[in-house]
Amino acid sequence: MLVVQKFGGTSVANIERIRAVAERVVKTAREGHKVVVVVSAMAGETDKLIDLAHQLSRNPSEREMDLLLSSGERVTSALTAIAIEELGHKAMAFTGRQMGIITDTVHTKARIEKITADRAKRVLDEGYIVVVAGFQGITEGKNDVTTLGRGGSDLSAVAIASALDADLCEIYTDVDGVYTTDPNIVPGARKLEKISYEEMLELASLGAKVLQTRSVEFAMKYEVPVVVRSSFNDNPGTLVTKEDEDMEKVVVSGVAYDKNQAKITVLGVPDRPGIAAKLFKDIASAGVVVDMIVQNVGSDGRATDISFTVPKTESRKASKLTEEIAKELGAKGVTLKEDIAKISIVGVGMRTHSGVAAQMFETLAAHGINIMMISTSEVKVSCIIDSKYTELAVRVLHDGFELAAAGRK
Ligand code: ADP
Ligand code: ASP
Ligand code: MG
């Protein structure tokens, strides 16, 4: 069997942890499997590097940021290979470039285009454990280093598993699987034995950082079997796979939260055709991704307020830009609110059930939590609330939908 084993930041946080990783992968190899290891940077390292750059510049070049950030994963890949060799097994560390991970040129959030991995395949056949620095690739032609977005080592692992036609991609982290909600917020959250790609994709994109969104997208597209497990114990973990008959048919399967959004409101916009088109076209051309949008019609029928959310990292840029557009449009003003959170309930069972959204609103209302914005799809309902109620909202929704109790197989 060929297995890809990915270890996140806390799993390689120090020398002790790296030794434990080496022991685990050598054990797998000695059971007769080919092993490719993908590592993240040590916990906190990427944030530290970002902070160093920001001490020098408010707006550092993204090309240089990528070169800088990729260094964290280089360190852990080399250290992990050294630790494996020390246990008496052959190992070879590879950077993204040496692994032949080719991406597009969108620095800091590049997409993987192909993986050649010729040398890695050869040395795997020669009995080496291959250790790959996660989160990085290079552009074709210019060979510039790129990174794959925060949490991107998950994507490295899934994409490598797909390129090498691996039998399994194991994601080792600091929790022993995917839970009905973040177990660090709700201790009574329940571990799922299996979850469909689709539900996992919703949870990830709504903020459950246990898997990076793009890695789930990739796994779903190429049907890579993924298991989320803990590097701290031998518990079985959660299998992320195609939806099947065996999966429990619950209406709501999980609760997610995202504190990384900000809300911008344009006040008193003239109520006439073309206004929203102009506003959102200009924001999109600045490369800002807008998530939720709400437009209220003013009572006099002549002016309206438009609110929308953007990633917090881009909120300053987006609100400045919105102020310029607002002036052009003759709006009354622009406000920015950063202390918000998006709380979501997810479940493929919602497709065939009514009243789920109403139950969510009632539960929040019963605890005095005001809803600022709402968005729904077939398989999720999301509400924007004040960020100080995040933990409370997650807890009461988890209880309200009885997620701790339902017997998922
Ligand atoms: P790593 O550094 O290993 O990539 P992350 O911090 O990115 O780990 O992801 C693991 C964290 O995801 C957990 O510590 C947990 O707090 C969080 N998390 C959020 N939602 C969930 C969920 N539904 N199930 C499990 N973990 C979750
Ligand atoms: N080190 C990177 C980050 O912190 C990538 C990863 O951990 O997956 O985002
Ligand atoms: Mg992660």
GROMACS .gro file of C-alpha atoms and ligand atoms in nm:
model
  446
    1MET     CA    1   0.000   0.000   0.000
    2LEU     CA    2   0.113   0.359  -0.065
    3VAL     CA    3   0.013   0.600   0.213
    4VAL     CA    4   0.048   0.976   0.238
    5GLN     CA    5   0.072   1.094   0.600
    6LYS     CA    6   0.043   1.467   0.665
    7PHE     CA    7   0.142   1.621   0.999
    8GLY     CA    8   0.016   1.968   1.097
    9GLY     CA    9   0.192   2.240   1.297
   10THR     CA   10   0.123   2.107   1.647
   11SER     CA   11   0.233   1.759   1.537
   12VAL     CA   12   0.581   1.892   1.447
   13ALA     CA   13   0.590   2.174   1.704
   14ASN     CA   14   0.922   2.072   1.862
   15ILE     CA   15   1.199   1.809   1.850
   16GLU     CA   16   1.003   1.567   2.072
   17ARG     CA   17   0.702   1.584   1.843
   18ILE     CA   18   0.917   1.543   1.530
   19ARG     CA   19   1.070   1.232   1.685
   20ALA     CA   20   0.721   1.096   1.752
   21VAL     CA   21   0.627   1.162   1.387
   22ALA     CA   22   0.941   0.980   1.271
   23GLU     CA   23   0.850   0.682   1.490
   24ARG     CA   24   0.499   0.669   1.348
   25VAL     CA   25   0.604   0.683   0.984
   26VAL     CA   26   0.885   0.431   1.032
   27LYS     CA   27   0.634   0.196   1.195
   28THR     CA   28   0.408   0.230   0.890
   29ALA     CA   29   0.700   0.168   0.655
   30ARG     CA   30   0.810  -0.140   0.852
   31GLU     CA   31   0.459  -0.280   0.816
   32GLY     CA   32   0.546  -0.301   0.446
   33HIS     CA   33   0.395   0.022   0.311
   34LYS     CA   34   0.545   0.294   0.096
   35VAL     CA   35   0.518   0.622   0.288
   36VAL     CA   36   0.517   0.982   0.171
   37VAL     CA   37   0.518   1.228   0.461
   38VAL     CA   38   0.397   1.586   0.419
   39VAL     CA   39   0.479   1.833   0.695
   40SER     CA   40   0.361   2.178   0.799
   41ALA     CA   41   0.584   2.436   0.962
   42MET     CA   42   0.622   2.419   1.340
   43ALA     CA   43   0.311   2.560   1.514
   44GLY     CA   44   0.314   2.941   1.510
   45GLU     CA   45   0.609   2.962   1.270
   46THR     CA   46   0.414   3.091   0.969
   47ASP     CA   47   0.250   3.363   1.181
   48LYS     CA   48   0.592   3.458   1.316
   49LEU     CA   49   0.734   3.497   0.965
   50ILE     CA   50   0.435   3.709   0.857
   51ASP     CA   51   0.487   3.929   1.160
   52LEU     CA   52   0.857   3.977   1.079
   53ALA     CA   53   0.771   4.095   0.728
   54HIS     CA   54   0.505   4.331   0.863
   55GLN     CA   55   0.760   4.486   1.096
   56LEU     CA   56   0.945   4.595   0.782
   57SER     CA   57   0.656   4.682   0.554
   58ARG     CA   58   0.280   4.737   0.566
   59ASN     CA   59   0.250   4.593   0.221
   60PRO     CA   60   0.530   4.342   0.151
   61SER     CA   61   0.562   4.194  -0.198
   62GLU     CA   62   0.365   3.872  -0.228
   63ARG     CA   63   0.643   3.703  -0.424
   64GLU     CA   64   0.886   3.764  -0.139
   65MET     CA   65   0.625   3.664   0.120
   66ASP     CA   66   0.592   3.326  -0.050
   67LEU     CA   67   0.967   3.265  -0.045
   68LEU     CA   68   0.972   3.365   0.321
   69LEU     CA   69   0.673   3.155   0.429
   70SER     CA   70   0.788   2.845   0.241
   71SER     CA   71   1.095   2.831   0.464
   72GLY     CA   72   0.898   2.708   0.769
   73GLU     CA   73   0.804   2.384   0.595
   74ARG     CA   74   1.159   2.334   0.461
   75VAL     CA   75   1.289   2.331   0.816
   76THR     CA   76   1.044   2.063   0.937
   77SER     CA   77   1.084   1.847   0.626
   78ALA     CA   78   1.461   1.830   0.667
   79LEU     CA   79   1.435   1.773   1.045
   80THR     CA   80   1.179   1.496   0.996
   81ALA     CA   81   1.401   1.319   0.741
   82ILE     CA   82   1.695   1.346   0.980
   83ALA     CA   83   1.483   1.200   1.263
   84ILE     CA   84   1.374   0.909   1.041
   85GLU     CA   85   1.731   0.829   0.939
   86GLU     CA   86   1.829   0.832   1.304
   87LEU     CA   87   1.578   0.549   1.356
   88GLY     CA   88   1.761   0.346   1.093
   89HIS     CA   89   1.531   0.399   0.793
   90LYS     CA   90   1.625   0.565   0.463
   91ALA     CA   91   1.456   0.903   0.414
   92MET     CA   92   1.486   1.193   0.173
   93ALA     CA   93   1.337   1.542   0.215
   94PHE     CA   94   1.200   1.739  -0.080
   95THR     CA   95   1.096   2.100  -0.119
   96GLY     CA   96   0.785   2.172  -0.326
   97ARG     CA   97   1.011   2.242  -0.620
   98GLN     CA   98   1.207   1.918  -0.584
   99MET     CA   99   0.876   1.733  -0.565
  100GLY     CA  100   0.774   1.889  -0.898
  101ILE     CA  101   0.469   2.071  -0.759
  102ILE     CA  102   0.378   2.318  -1.032
  103THR     CA  103   0.126   2.594  -0.952
  104ASP     CA  104  -0.025   2.898  -1.119
  105THR     CA  105   0.130   3.238  -1.049
  106VAL     CA  106  -0.118   3.367  -0.790
  107HIS     CA  107   0.120   3.430  -0.501
  108THR     CA  108   0.001   3.348  -0.144
  109LYS     CA  109  -0.295   3.144  -0.271
  110ALA     CA  110  -0.164   2.952  -0.572
  111ARG     CA  111  -0.347   2.659  -0.727
  112ILE     CA  112  -0.170   2.332  -0.802
  113GLU     CA  113  -0.163   2.262  -1.176
  114LYS     CA  114   0.040   1.943  -1.184
  115ILE     CA  115   0.279   1.729  -0.984
  116THR     CA  116   0.556   1.543  -1.164
  117ALA     CA  117   0.724   1.374  -0.864
  118ASP     CA  118   0.960   1.170  -1.089
  119ARG     CA  119   1.248   1.163  -0.844
  120ALA     CA  120   1.019   1.097  -0.547
  121LYS     CA  121   0.868   0.797  -0.727
  122ARG     CA  122   1.214   0.658  -0.800
  123VAL     CA  123   1.339   0.689  -0.444
  124LEU     CA  124   1.014   0.546  -0.305
  125ASP     CA  125   1.084   0.237  -0.517
  126GLU     CA  126   1.433   0.227  -0.372
  127GLY     CA  127   1.287   0.201  -0.022
  128TYR     CA  128   1.313   0.561   0.097
  129ILE     CA  129   1.050   0.741   0.301
  130VAL     CA  130   0.985   1.061   0.109
  131VAL     CA  131   0.931   1.372   0.323
  132VAL     CA  132   0.777   1.671   0.147
  133ALA     CA  133   0.765   2.033   0.263
  134GLY     CA  134   0.392   2.116   0.251
  135PHE     CA  135   0.218   2.442   0.156
  136GLN     CA  136   0.443   2.523  -0.142
  137GLY     CA  137   0.508   2.482  -0.511
  138ILE     CA  138   0.677   2.669  -0.794
  139THR     CA  139   0.554   2.843  -1.103
  140GLU     CA  140   0.631   2.696  -1.442
  141GLY     CA  141   0.892   2.888  -1.640
  142LYS     CA  142   1.009   3.142  -1.383
  143ASN     CA  143   1.039   2.884  -1.105
  144ASP     CA  144   0.917   3.133  -0.846
  145VAL     CA  145   0.820   2.983  -0.510
  146THR     CA  146   0.445   2.999  -0.437
  147THR     CA  147   0.235   2.905  -0.134
  148LEU     CA  148  -0.110   2.748  -0.136
  149GLY     CA  149  -0.306   2.962   0.113
  150ARG     CA  150  -0.322   2.921   0.492
  151GLY     CA  151  -0.360   2.561   0.599
  152GLY     CA  152  -0.229   2.465   0.254
  153SER     CA  153  -0.027   2.162   0.364
  154ASP     CA  154  -0.355   1.970   0.367
  155LEU     CA  155  -0.385   2.045  -0.003
  156SER     CA  156  -0.022   1.941  -0.065
  157ALA     CA  157  -0.098   1.605   0.095
  158VAL     CA  158  -0.422   1.539  -0.094
  159ALA     CA  159  -0.275   1.648  -0.428
  160ILE     CA  160   0.035   1.432  -0.378
  161ALA     CA  161  -0.186   1.138  -0.281
  162SER     CA  162  -0.381   1.185  -0.601
  163ALA     CA  163  -0.070   1.229  -0.820
  164LEU     CA  164   0.094   0.915  -0.679
  165ASP     CA  165  -0.234   0.724  -0.683
  166ALA     CA  166  -0.196   0.656  -0.310
  167ASP     CA  167  -0.435   0.418  -0.136
  168LEU     CA  168  -0.493   0.657   0.154
  169CYS     CA  169  -0.422   1.013   0.264
  170GLU     CA  170  -0.398   1.046   0.642
  171ILE     CA  171  -0.419   1.394   0.793
  172TYR     CA  172  -0.266   1.388   1.142
  173THR     CA  173  -0.361   1.681   1.364
  174ASP     CA  174  -0.428   1.774   1.729
  175VAL     CA  175  -0.783   1.630   1.739
  176ASP     CA  176  -0.868   1.269   1.660
  177GLY     CA  177  -1.118   1.332   1.382
  178VAL     CA  178  -1.391   1.551   1.244
  179TYR     CA  179  -1.648   1.635   1.510
  180THR     CA  180  -2.004   1.768   1.500
  181THR     CA  181  -1.842   2.100   1.590
  182ASP     CA  182  -1.504   2.225   1.714
  183PRO     CA  183  -1.434   1.999   2.016
  184ASN     CA  184  -1.221   2.275   2.165
  185ILE     CA  185  -1.536   2.488   2.202
  186VAL     CA  186  -1.795   2.221   2.276
  187PRO     CA  187  -1.641   1.940   2.482
  188GLY     CA  188  -1.956   1.730   2.422
  189ALA     CA  189  -1.908   1.738   2.043
  190ARG     CA  190  -1.926   1.394   1.885
  191LYS     CA  191  -1.665   1.240   1.658
  192LEU     CA  192  -1.795   1.124   1.322
  193GLU     CA  193  -1.682   0.788   1.194
  194LYS     CA  194  -1.747   0.897   0.835
  195ILE     CA  195  -1.841   1.219   0.663
  196SER     CA  196  -1.923   1.284   0.296
  197TYR     CA  197  -1.694   1.505   0.087
  198GLU     CA  198  -1.985   1.739   0.036
  199GLU     CA  199  -2.059   1.793   0.404
  200MET     CA  200  -1.690   1.824   0.484
  201LEU     CA  201  -1.653   2.083   0.209
  202GLU     CA  202  -1.937   2.288   0.357
  203LEU     CA  203  -1.796   2.265   0.710
  204ALA     CA  204  -1.447   2.360   0.590
  205SER     CA  205  -1.561   2.651   0.380
  206LEU     CA  206  -1.775   2.777   0.668
  207GLY     CA  207  -1.477   2.790   0.900
  208ALA     CA  208  -1.404   2.441   1.044
  209LYS     CA  209  -1.030   2.460   0.994
  210VAL     CA  210  -0.966   2.091   1.062
  211LEU     CA  211  -0.925   2.054   0.682
  212GLN     CA  212  -0.841   2.333   0.441
  213THR     CA  213  -1.132   2.397   0.201
  214ARG     CA  214  -0.936   2.348  -0.117
  215SER     CA  215  -0.795   2.017   0.002
  216VAL     CA  216  -1.151   1.885   0.043
  217GLU     CA  217  -1.248   2.016  -0.300
  218PHE     CA  218  -0.950   1.838  -0.448
  219ALA     CA  219  -1.019   1.514  -0.259
  220MET     CA  220  -1.382   1.519  -0.375
  221LYS     CA  221  -1.290   1.585  -0.739
  222TYR     CA  222  -1.033   1.305  -0.757
  223GLU     CA  223  -1.198   1.079  -0.499
  224VAL     CA  224  -0.897   1.063  -0.271
  225PRO     CA  225  -0.988   0.876   0.050
  226VAL     CA  226  -0.889   1.101   0.342
  227VAL     CA  227  -0.871   1.006   0.709
  228VAL     CA  228  -0.838   1.272   0.981
  229ARG     CA  229  -0.655   1.137   1.287
  230SER     CA  230  -0.459   1.249   1.589
  231SER     CA  231  -0.080   1.238   1.598
  232PHE     CA  232  -0.106   1.213   1.977
  233ASN     CA  233  -0.285   0.876   1.997
  234ASP     CA  234  -0.394   0.574   1.791
  235ASN     CA  235  -0.768   0.644   1.783
  236PRO     CA  236  -0.932   0.547   1.453
  237GLY     CA  237  -1.023   0.894   1.318
  238THR     CA  238  -1.281   1.008   1.062
  239LEU     CA  239  -1.303   0.889   0.703
  240VAL     CA  240  -1.393   1.156   0.447
  241THR     CA  241  -1.546   0.978   0.151
  242LYS     CA  242  -1.830   0.960  -0.101
  243GLU     CA  243  -2.182   0.981   0.041
  244ASP     CA  244  -2.316   0.629   0.085
  245GLU     CA  245  -2.617   0.439   0.215
  246ASP     CA  246  -2.433   0.364   0.533
  247MET     CA  247  -2.414   0.726   0.638
  248GLU     CA  248  -2.658   0.833   0.898
  249LYS     CA  249  -2.943   1.041   0.766
  250VAL     CA  250  -2.949   1.335   1.003
  251VAL     CA  251  -3.083   1.673   0.903
  252VAL     CA  252  -2.805   1.877   1.061
  253SER     CA  253  -2.465   1.714   1.087
  254GLY     CA  254  -2.245   1.995   1.213
  255VAL     CA  255  -2.202   2.352   1.336
  256ALA     CA  256  -1.919   2.574   1.211
  257TYR     CA  257  -1.803   2.925   1.296
  258ASP     CA  258  -1.582   3.176   1.121
  259LYS     CA  259  -1.441   3.482   1.295
  260ASN     CA  260  -1.240   3.594   0.996
  261GLN     CA  261  -1.498   3.809   0.826
  262ALA     CA  262  -1.588   4.176   0.850
  263LYS     CA  263  -1.910   4.356   0.756
  264ILE     CA  264  -1.918   4.669   0.542
  265THR     CA  265  -2.240   4.872   0.513
  266VAL     CA  266  -2.306   5.142   0.255
  267LEU     CA  267  -2.568   5.375   0.400
  268GLY     CA  268  -2.831   5.562   0.203
  269VAL     CA  269  -2.752   5.437  -0.145
  270PRO     CA  270  -2.991   5.572  -0.413
  271ASP     CA  271  -3.246   5.301  -0.495
  272ARG     CA  272  -3.207   5.262  -0.872
  273PRO     CA  273  -3.095   4.992  -1.115
  274GLY     CA  274  -2.722   4.937  -1.165
  275ILE     CA  275  -2.604   5.049  -0.821
  276ALA     CA  276  -2.524   4.703  -0.684
  277ALA     CA  277  -2.368   4.606  -1.016
  278LYS     CA  278  -2.130   4.903  -1.003
  279LEU     CA  279  -2.040   4.852  -0.635
  280PHE     CA  280  -1.963   4.481  -0.657
  281LYS     CA  281  -1.791   4.501  -0.994
  282ASP     CA  282  -1.542   4.754  -0.859
  283ILE     CA  283  -1.483   4.550  -0.543
  284ALA     CA  284  -1.432   4.232  -0.744
  285SER     CA  285  -1.183   4.399  -0.977
  286ALA     CA  286  -0.976   4.488  -0.670
  287GLY     CA  287  -0.951   4.112  -0.605
  288VAL     CA  288  -1.166   4.116  -0.290
  289VAL     CA  289  -1.397   3.817  -0.251
  290VAL     CA  290  -1.739   3.914  -0.117
  291ASP     CA  291  -1.929   3.649   0.078
  292MET     CA  292  -2.273   3.750   0.209
  293ILE     CA  293  -2.477   4.040   0.073
  294VAL     CA  294  -2.792   4.197   0.216
  295GLN     CA  295  -2.982   4.490   0.072
  296ASN     CA  296  -3.251   4.664   0.273
  297VAL     CA  297  -3.506   4.884   0.101
  298GLY     CA  298  -3.546   5.212   0.284
  299SER     CA  299  -3.896   5.302   0.402
  300ASP     CA  300  -3.917   5.610   0.179
  301GLY     CA  301  -3.840   5.397  -0.126
  302ARG     CA  302  -3.562   5.628  -0.243
  303ALA     CA  303  -3.255   5.515  -0.053
  304THR     CA  304  -3.136   5.178   0.066
  305ASP     CA  305  -2.855   5.029   0.278
  306ILE     CA  306  -2.633   4.754   0.134
  307SER     CA  307  -2.428   4.534   0.368
  308PHE     CA  308  -2.176   4.271   0.267
  309THR     CA  309  -1.900   4.066   0.425
  310VAL     CA  310  -1.537   4.028   0.317
  311PRO     CA  311  -1.238   3.841   0.466
  312LYS     CA  312  -1.103   4.034   0.765
  313THR     CA  313  -0.755   4.041   0.612
  314GLU     CA  314  -0.896   4.253   0.328
  315SER     CA  315  -1.149   4.460   0.522
  316ARG     CA  316  -0.943   4.783   0.537
  317LYS     CA  317  -0.868   4.776   0.167
  318ALA     CA  318  -1.230   4.691   0.085
  319SER     CA  319  -1.379   4.960   0.308
  320LYS     CA  320  -1.148   5.230   0.168
  321LEU     CA  321  -1.247   5.131  -0.182
  322THR     CA  322  -1.615   5.122  -0.085
  323GLU     CA  323  -1.588   5.477   0.051
  324GLU     CA  324  -1.463   5.597  -0.289
  325ILE     CA  325  -1.743   5.417  -0.472
  326ALA     CA  326  -2.001   5.541  -0.220
  327LYS     CA  327  -1.902   5.901  -0.293
  328GLU     CA  328  -1.944   5.845  -0.666
  329LEU     CA  329  -2.284   5.686  -0.609
  330GLY     CA  330  -2.403   5.966  -0.384
  331ALA     CA  331  -2.444   5.739  -0.080
  332LYS     CA  332  -2.456   5.881   0.274
  333GLY     CA  333  -2.163   5.690   0.420
  334VAL     CA  334  -1.980   5.363   0.484
  335THR     CA  335  -1.934   5.170   0.809
  336LEU     CA  336  -1.698   4.883   0.885
  337LYS     CA  337  -1.769   4.629   1.161
  338GLU     CA  338  -1.498   4.376   1.237
  339ASP     CA  339  -1.628   4.213   1.555
  340ILE     CA  340  -1.867   3.977   1.380
  341ALA     CA  341  -1.881   3.600   1.340
  342LYS     CA  342  -2.051   3.375   1.091
  343ILE     CA  343  -2.227   3.079   1.253
  344SER     CA  344  -2.348   2.800   1.025
  345ILE     CA  345  -2.537   2.476   1.047
  346VAL     CA  346  -2.461   2.216   0.780
  347GLY     CA  347  -2.631   1.895   0.666
  348VAL     CA  348  -2.723   1.728   0.338
  349GLY     CA  349  -3.045   1.620   0.510
  350MET     CA  350  -3.166   1.982   0.493
  351ARG     CA  351  -3.246   1.929   0.125
  352THR     CA  352  -3.554   1.734   0.222
  353HIS     CA  353  -3.652   1.906   0.547
  354SER     CA  354  -3.828   2.232   0.611
  355GLY     CA  355  -3.818   2.446   0.922
  356VAL     CA  356  -3.448   2.401   0.991
  357ALA     CA  357  -3.364   2.768   0.939
  358ALA     CA  358  -3.655   2.874   1.160
  359GLN     CA  359  -3.533   2.644   1.436
  360MET     CA  360  -3.187   2.799   1.411
  361PHE     CA  361  -3.327   3.154   1.438
  362GLU     CA  362  -3.548   3.056   1.732
  363THR     CA  363  -3.257   2.897   1.916
  364LEU     CA  364  -3.040   3.207   1.872
  365ALA     CA  365  -3.328   3.437   1.971
  366ALA     CA  366  -3.400   3.234   2.285
  367HIS     CA  367  -3.047   3.317   2.399
  368GLY     CA  368  -3.071   3.685   2.312
  369ILE     CA  369  -2.840   3.660   2.012
  370ASN     CA  370  -2.927   3.911   1.742
  371ILE     CA  371  -2.892   3.809   1.376
  372MET     CA  372  -2.744   4.072   1.143
  373MET     CA  373  -2.738   3.881   0.816
  374ILE     CA  374  -2.863   3.546   0.689
  375SER     CA  375  -2.773   3.329   0.394
  376THR     CA  376  -2.895   2.985   0.302
  377SER     CA  377  -2.824   2.711   0.050
  378GLU     CA  378  -2.964   2.360   0.005
  379VAL     CA  379  -2.729   2.221   0.265
  380LYS     CA  380  -2.652   2.506   0.506
  381VAL     CA  381  -2.785   2.810   0.691
  382SER     CA  382  -2.545   3.085   0.800
  383CYS     CA  383  -2.604   3.383   1.029
  384ILE     CA  384  -2.382   3.680   1.102
  385ILE     CA  385  -2.385   3.769   1.471
  386ASP     CA  386  -2.180   3.976   1.715
  387SER     CA  387  -1.848   3.793   1.766
  388LYS     CA  388  -1.878   3.805   2.145
  389TYR     CA  389  -2.159   3.547   2.118
  390THR     CA  390  -1.964   3.301   1.900
  391GLU     CA  391  -1.899   3.031   2.159
  392LEU     CA  392  -2.248   3.064   2.308
  393ALA     CA  393  -2.413   3.037   1.964
  394VAL     CA  394  -2.209   2.730   1.869
  395ARG     CA  395  -2.296   2.562   2.198
  396VAL     CA  396  -2.670   2.633   2.194
  397LEU     CA  397  -2.705   2.527   1.830
  398HIS     CA  398  -2.510   2.208   1.895
  399ASP     CA  399  -2.750   2.136   2.185
  400GLY     CA  400  -3.060   2.258   2.002
  401PHE     CA  401  -3.005   2.025   1.709
  402GLU     CA  402  -2.911   1.742   1.948
  403LEU     CA  403  -2.581   1.678   1.778
  404ALA     CA  404  -2.421   1.512   2.077
  405ALA     CA  405  -2.695   1.252   2.093
  406ALA     CA  406  -2.777   1.142   1.736
  407GLY     CA  407  -2.635   0.800   1.663
  408ARG     CA  408  -2.418   0.841   1.358
  409LYS     CA  409  -2.274   0.506   1.261
  410ADP     P1  410  -0.309   2.145   1.192
  410ADP     O1  411  -0.213   2.243   1.247
  410ADP     O2  412  -0.281   2.004   1.230
  410ADP     O3  413  -0.334   2.162   1.044
  410ADP     P2  414  -0.553   2.293   1.251
  410ADP     O4  415  -0.540   2.382   1.369
  410ADP     O5  416  -0.543   2.353   1.116
  410ADP     O6  417  -0.447   2.175   1.268
  410ADP     O7  418  -0.692   2.213   1.259
  410ADP     C1  419  -0.727   2.142   1.375
  410ADP     C2  420  -0.826   2.223   1.460
  410ADP     O8  421  -0.949   2.237   1.390
  410ADP     C3  422  -0.866   2.159   1.590
  410ADP     O9  423  -0.772   2.185   1.692
  410ADP     C4  424  -1.004   2.221   1.618
  410ADP    O10  425  -0.995   2.327   1.712
  410ADP     C5  426  -1.045   2.280   1.485
  410ADP     N1  427  -1.181   2.239   1.442
  410ADP     C6  428  -1.278   2.326   1.401
  410ADP     N2  429  -1.391   2.259   1.369
  410ADP     C7  430  -1.366   2.127   1.390
  410ADP     C8  431  -1.445   2.008   1.376
  410ADP     N3  432  -1.573   2.013   1.332
  410ADP     N4  433  -1.389   1.888   1.407
  410ADP     C9  434  -1.261   1.883   1.451
  410ADP     N5  435  -1.181   1.993   1.467
  410ADP    C10  436  -1.231   2.113   1.437
  411ASP     N1  437   0.219   2.656   0.774
  411ASP     C1  438   0.106   2.697   0.690
  411ASP     C2  439   0.004   2.774   0.772
  411ASP     O1  440   0.024   2.794   0.891
  411ASP     C3  441   0.045   2.582   0.617
  411ASP     C4  442  -0.014   2.472   0.702
  411ASP     O2  443   0.009   2.467   0.823
  411ASP     O3  444  -0.085   2.388   0.646
  411ASP     O4  445  -0.094   2.817   0.719
  412MG      MG  446  -0.452   2.298   0.934
   0.00000   0.00000   0.00000
